[in-house]
Amino acid sequence: MAMAARSAGAAARPTLPVMRTVADLRRAVAAWRAAGQTVGLVPTMGALHAGHLALVRRAQADCDRTIVTLFVNPTQFGAGEDFAAYPRDEAEDGTKLAAVGADLLFAPEVAEMYPDGFATTVTVAGLTDGLCGPARPGHFAGVATVVTKLLLQSLPDAAYFGEKDYQQLLVIRRLARDLDIPVRIEGVPTVRDADGLALSSRNRYLSAGERAAAVALPMILRHVAERLADPTRVVADETARARDALLQAGFTRIDYVEVCDAETLEPLAHVTRPARVLAAAWLGSTRLIDNMPVSSA
Ligand code: AMP
């Protein structure tokens, strides 16, 4: 079914097929494969912004066909998190995807993804022990399970994920390798607003005052990343100062500010190899995350 209807006399608008079942998705992919075409997959929870569209464009640059998935995955939200409130606007998302020329939107119902009797969970050890893992119990198991399903349902050549969710990107790389899923996992740099705040579907929860304060997060992380390019500097000193600066700027709670190995996420005391500074902090009831590379000298 095409989402963008044509009205009489109006110029033809781009159309975007929307599929709800795994069977339909597999039929579409099989037809592309039979024609010798490559396929890219962009998993999302919708409420699409320019960050998501950067993933779509990257997939389009690499692959003949691009599938975008829209599924607000209940199993990756904890009790008391924002599953019910999470912004949902499939019509608006469809319009944006049609405009950029995505080939297919896969938007299954919860019952299609988790039918009665569903009993399997994918967990990735180690990488999920720190950072957002302890703060969001069960989150990465929910993400790993749904992404594994999406990869196996569509069997793309490549799947695209944002560096904005850096720990998630590494978790997904790990599970694809460990489970021998034949797909390239590609990371795409974070898309930011003009003032530096990383685009996020959750930014719309921020009041005007909170939005103004939010810019401190990327500014402070950038400062830490720049200072730690000097390997003699002590990570714990820089992260302690960053925590103070975030609270000073109006953040109400800090889950973590850490500097970790860019591949293993092992916490570092000094930056002597490729590293990432990562943070999660709250403005009122909104939790923001961000991260930046630290290039060791
Ligand atoms: P979400 O819909 O928030 O689950 O995100 C879907 C995908 O978009 C994930 O791979 C995210 O990392 C990615 N993404 C979200 N925000 C951004 C951003 N500002 N820049 C680049 N990628 C992003």
Coordinates of C-alpha atoms and ligand atoms in Angstrom, one line a residue:
M1 CA 0.0 0.0 0.0
A2 CA 1.4 3.4 -1.0
M3 CA 1.5 6.0 1.8
A4 CA 1.6 9.1 -0.3
A5 CA -1.7 9.3 -2.2
R6 CA -2.0 11.1 -5.4
S7 CA -4.8 13.6 -5.6
A8 CA -6.5 14.4 -8.9
G9 CA -4.5 17.1 -10.8
A10 CA -1.6 17.1 -8.3
A11 CA 1.9 16.3 -9.4
A12 CA 2.9 12.7 -8.8
R13 CA 4.5 12.5 -5.3
P14 CA 7.0 9.9 -4.5
T15 CA 5.4 6.8 -2.9
L16 CA 6.7 4.5 -0.2
P17 CA 5.5 1.0 0.2
V18 CA 4.7 0.1 3.8
M19 CA 4.8 -3.5 4.9
R20 CA 3.6 -4.9 8.2
T21 CA 4.5 -8.6 8.0
V22 CA 7.8 -10.5 7.8
A23 CA 6.4 -12.5 4.9
D24 CA 5.8 -9.4 2.8
L25 CA 9.2 -8.0 3.7
R26 CA 10.9 -11.2 2.7
R27 CA 9.0 -11.3 -0.6
A28 CA 10.1 -7.7 -1.5
V29 CA 13.7 -8.5 -0.6
A30 CA 13.6 -11.7 -2.6
A31 CA 12.5 -9.8 -5.7
W32 CA 15.4 -7.4 -5.3
R33 CA 17.8 -10.2 -4.8
A34 CA 16.5 -12.0 -7.9
A35 CA 17.3 -8.8 -9.9
G36 CA 20.8 -8.8 -8.5
Q37 CA 20.3 -5.8 -6.2
T38 CA 22.0 -5.0 -2.9
V39 CA 20.0 -4.1 0.2
G40 CA 20.7 -1.7 3.1
L41 CA 18.7 -1.7 6.4
V42 CA 18.1 1.3 8.6
P43 CA 16.4 0.3 11.9
T44 CA 14.6 3.2 13.7
M45 CA 11.9 3.8 16.3
G46 CA 10.4 6.6 14.1
A47 CA 9.9 10.3 15.0
L48 CA 12.5 10.8 12.3
H49 CA 14.9 13.7 12.1
A50 CA 18.0 14.6 10.1
G51 CA 20.1 12.1 12.0
H52 CA 17.9 9.2 10.9
L53 CA 17.9 10.6 7.3
A54 CA 21.7 10.7 7.3
L55 CA 21.6 6.9 7.9
V56 CA 19.2 6.5 5.0
R57 CA 21.3 8.6 2.7
R58 CA 24.4 6.5 3.6
A59 CA 22.5 3.3 2.9
Q60 CA 21.4 4.7 -0.4
A61 CA 24.9 5.6 -1.3
D62 CA 26.1 2.1 -0.6
C63 CA 23.2 -0.1 -1.7
D64 CA 20.7 -0.4 -4.5
R65 CA 17.7 -0.6 -2.2
T66 CA 17.1 0.8 1.3
I67 CA 14.7 -0.5 3.8
V68 CA 13.8 1.6 6.9
T69 CA 12.2 -0.1 9.8
L70 CA 9.9 1.7 12.3
F71 CA 9.2 -0.2 15.4
V72 CA 8.9 1.2 18.9
N73 CA 10.3 -1.8 20.6
P74 CA 8.6 -2.4 24.0
T75 CA 11.3 -4.8 25.3
Q76 CA 14.1 -2.1 25.3
F77 CA 12.2 0.2 27.6
G78 CA 12.4 -0.3 31.3
A79 CA 9.6 0.0 33.8
G80 CA 8.9 3.7 34.3
E81 CA 10.6 4.7 31.0
D82 CA 8.9 6.5 28.1
F83 CA 7.5 3.7 26.0
A84 CA 3.9 5.0 26.2
A85 CA 5.0 8.6 25.7
Y86 CA 7.5 7.9 22.9
P87 CA 6.6 10.1 19.9
R88 CA 4.8 8.2 17.2
D89 CA 3.9 9.8 13.8
E90 CA 4.1 7.2 11.1
A91 CA 2.4 9.4 8.4
E92 CA 5.0 12.2 8.9
D93 CA 7.8 9.7 9.0
G94 CA 6.5 8.2 5.7
T95 CA 6.4 11.6 4.1
K96 CA 10.1 12.2 5.0
L97 CA 11.2 8.8 3.8
A98 CA 9.3 9.1 0.5
A99 CA 10.9 12.5 0.0
V100 CA 14.4 11.1 0.4
G101 CA 13.6 8.1 -1.8
A102 CA 13.7 5.2 0.6
D103 CA 12.4 2.0 -1.1
L104 CA 10.4 0.4 1.7
L105 CA 9.1 1.0 5.2
F106 CA 8.8 -2.0 7.4
A107 CA 6.5 -1.1 10.3
P108 CA 5.3 -4.2 12.1
E109 CA 2.8 -4.4 15.0
V110 CA 4.1 -5.7 18.3
A111 CA 2.3 -9.1 17.7
E112 CA 4.2 -9.6 14.4
M113 CA 7.6 -9.2 16.2
Y114 CA 6.6 -10.9 19.4
P115 CA 3.9 -13.5 18.8
D116 CA 2.4 -15.5 21.6
G117 CA 5.0 -17.8 23.1
F118 CA 8.0 -15.7 22.1
A119 CA 10.8 -16.8 24.5
T120 CA 14.2 -16.0 23.0
T121 CA 16.5 -13.2 24.2
V122 CA 19.9 -12.2 22.7
T123 CA 22.3 -10.8 25.3
V124 CA 25.8 -9.5 24.7
A125 CA 28.1 -9.8 27.6
G126 CA 31.0 -7.4 28.5
L127 CA 30.1 -4.5 26.3
T128 CA 26.9 -4.0 28.2
D129 CA 28.4 -4.2 31.7
G130 CA 29.1 -0.4 31.9
L131 CA 27.8 3.0 30.7
C132 CA 24.0 2.7 29.9
G133 CA 23.9 -1.0 30.9
P134 CA 23.6 -0.6 34.7
A135 CA 21.4 2.5 34.3
R136 CA 18.9 0.8 32.0
P137 CA 18.6 -2.9 33.0
G138 CA 17.3 -5.1 30.2
H139 CA 17.7 -2.3 27.6
F140 CA 20.5 -3.8 25.6
A141 CA 19.0 -7.3 25.6
G142 CA 15.8 -5.7 24.1
V143 CA 17.9 -3.9 21.5
A144 CA 20.1 -6.9 20.7
T145 CA 17.0 -9.2 20.3
V146 CA 15.0 -6.9 18.1
V147 CA 18.0 -6.0 15.9
T148 CA 18.9 -9.6 15.5
K149 CA 15.3 -10.3 14.4
L150 CA 15.4 -7.4 11.9
L151 CA 18.7 -8.5 10.4
L152 CA 17.5 -12.1 10.0
Q153 CA 14.1 -11.0 8.6
S154 CA 15.6 -8.8 5.9
L155 CA 19.2 -10.3 5.5
P156 CA 20.6 -7.0 4.2
D157 CA 24.1 -6.6 2.8
A158 CA 24.7 -3.7 5.3
A159 CA 22.8 -2.2 8.3
Y160 CA 23.4 1.4 9.4
F161 CA 23.5 2.7 13.0
G162 CA 24.3 6.1 14.5
E163 CA 27.4 6.8 16.5
K164 CA 25.1 8.8 18.7
D165 CA 24.3 5.5 20.4
Y166 CA 27.9 4.4 20.4
Q167 CA 27.5 1.6 22.9
Q168 CA 24.6 0.2 21.0
L169 CA 26.6 0.3 17.7
L170 CA 29.4 -1.8 19.3
V171 CA 26.8 -4.2 20.8
I172 CA 25.3 -4.7 17.4
R173 CA 28.7 -5.2 15.7
R174 CA 29.5 -7.8 18.3
L175 CA 26.2 -9.8 18.0
A176 CA 26.5 -9.8 14.2
R177 CA 30.0 -11.3 14.4
D178 CA 29.2 -13.7 17.2
L179 CA 26.0 -15.1 15.6
D180 CA 27.6 -15.2 12.1
I181 CA 25.0 -12.9 10.6
P182 CA 26.3 -12.1 7.1
V183 CA 25.9 -8.3 7.3
R184 CA 28.3 -5.3 7.5
I185 CA 27.4 -3.1 10.4
E186 CA 28.2 0.5 9.5
G187 CA 28.4 3.4 11.9
V188 CA 27.4 6.9 10.8
P189 CA 28.7 10.1 12.6
T190 CA 26.3 12.0 14.9
V191 CA 24.2 14.7 13.2
R192 CA 23.9 17.8 15.4
D193 CA 21.9 20.9 15.7
A194 CA 23.7 24.1 14.8
D195 CA 24.6 24.7 18.4
G196 CA 26.1 21.2 18.7
L197 CA 23.3 19.3 20.5
A198 CA 23.0 15.8 19.0
L199 CA 19.6 15.3 17.3
S200 CA 17.4 12.9 19.2
S201 CA 13.7 12.1 19.1
R202 CA 13.7 12.8 22.8
N203 CA 14.9 16.4 22.4
R204 CA 11.2 17.3 21.9
Y205 CA 10.6 16.5 25.6
L206 CA 12.8 19.5 26.6
S207 CA 11.3 22.8 27.7
A208 CA 12.8 25.9 26.2
G209 CA 15.0 26.4 29.3
E210 CA 16.1 22.8 29.2
R211 CA 16.9 23.0 25.5
A212 CA 19.1 26.0 26.2
A213 CA 20.9 24.2 29.0
A214 CA 21.3 21.0 26.9
V215 CA 24.0 22.5 24.7
A216 CA 26.4 22.2 27.7
L217 CA 26.5 18.4 27.1
P218 CA 28.3 18.5 23.7
M219 CA 30.4 21.5 24.7
I220 CA 31.7 19.9 27.9
L221 CA 32.4 16.5 26.2
R222 CA 34.3 18.3 23.4
H223 CA 36.4 20.1 26.0
V224 CA 37.2 16.8 27.7
A225 CA 38.0 15.1 24.4
E226 CA 40.4 18.0 23.5
R227 CA 42.2 18.0 26.8
L228 CA 42.6 14.2 26.9
A229 CA 44.3 14.2 23.5
D230 CA 47.3 14.9 25.8
P231 CA 48.0 11.4 27.2
T232 CA 49.7 12.7 30.4
R233 CA 46.3 14.1 31.6
V234 CA 44.4 12.0 34.1
V235 CA 41.0 10.9 32.9
A236 CA 39.4 10.9 36.4
D237 CA 40.3 14.6 36.9
E238 CA 38.8 15.6 33.6
T239 CA 35.6 13.6 34.1
A240 CA 35.1 14.9 37.6
R241 CA 35.4 18.5 36.3
A242 CA 32.9 17.6 33.5
R243 CA 30.4 16.3 36.0
D244 CA 30.6 19.5 38.1
A245 CA 30.3 21.6 34.9
L246 CA 27.2 19.7 33.8
L247 CA 25.5 20.3 37.2
Q248 CA 26.5 23.9 37.1
A249 CA 24.9 24.2 33.6
G250 CA 21.6 23.0 34.9
F251 CA 21.7 19.2 34.4
T252 CA 19.8 17.7 37.3
R253 CA 21.4 14.2 37.5
I254 CA 24.4 12.5 35.9
D255 CA 24.3 8.7 35.1
Y256 CA 28.0 8.7 33.9
V257 CA 30.8 10.7 32.3
E258 CA 33.4 8.2 31.2
V259 CA 36.3 7.7 28.9
C260 CA 36.6 4.3 27.3
D261 CA 38.5 2.3 24.8
A262 CA 36.8 3.0 21.4
E263 CA 36.5 -0.7 20.6
T264 CA 36.1 -2.6 23.9
L265 CA 34.6 0.2 26.0
E266 CA 37.0 -0.7 28.8
P267 CA 37.4 2.4 31.1
L268 CA 40.8 4.2 30.6
A269 CA 42.9 6.1 33.1
H270 CA 44.9 7.9 30.4
V271 CA 44.2 8.1 26.7
T272 CA 47.0 6.3 25.0
R273 CA 44.9 4.6 22.3
P274 CA 41.7 5.5 20.4
A275 CA 39.1 6.4 23.0
R276 CA 35.6 7.9 23.3
V277 CA 34.2 10.2 26.0
L278 CA 30.7 9.2 26.7
A279 CA 28.0 10.7 29.0
A280 CA 24.4 10.3 30.0
A281 CA 22.8 13.0 32.0
W282 CA 19.3 14.2 32.9
L283 CA 17.5 17.5 32.4
G284 CA 14.4 17.1 34.6
S285 CA 12.7 14.0 33.3
T286 CA 14.6 13.8 30.1
R287 CA 17.8 11.7 29.8
L288 CA 20.3 12.8 27.1
I289 CA 23.3 10.8 25.9
D290 CA 26.2 11.9 23.8
N291 CA 29.8 10.9 23.0
M292 CA 32.8 12.1 21.1
P293 CA 36.1 10.6 19.9
V294 CA 39.3 11.4 21.7
S295 CA 42.3 11.1 19.4
S296 CA 45.3 10.1 21.3
A297 CA 48.5 12.0 20.4
Ligands
AMP1 P1 16.2 5.7 17.3 O1 15.1 5.9 16.4 O2 16.5 6.8 18.2 O3 16.2 4.3 17.9 O4 17.5 5.7 16.3 C1 17.6 4.9 15.2 C2 19.0 5.0 14.6 O5 19.3 6.4 14.3 C3 20.0 4.5 15.6 O6 21.0 3.8 14.9 C4 20.6 5.8 16.1 O7 21.9 5.7 16.6 C5 20.5 6.7 14.9 N1 20.5 8.1 15.3 C6 19.7 8.7 16.2 N2 20.0 10.0 16.4 C7 21.1 10.2 15.5 C8 21.9 11.4 15.2 N3 21.7 12.6 15.8 N4 22.9 11.2 14.3 C9 23.1 10.1 13.7 N5 22.4 8.9 14.0 C10 21.4 9.0 14.9

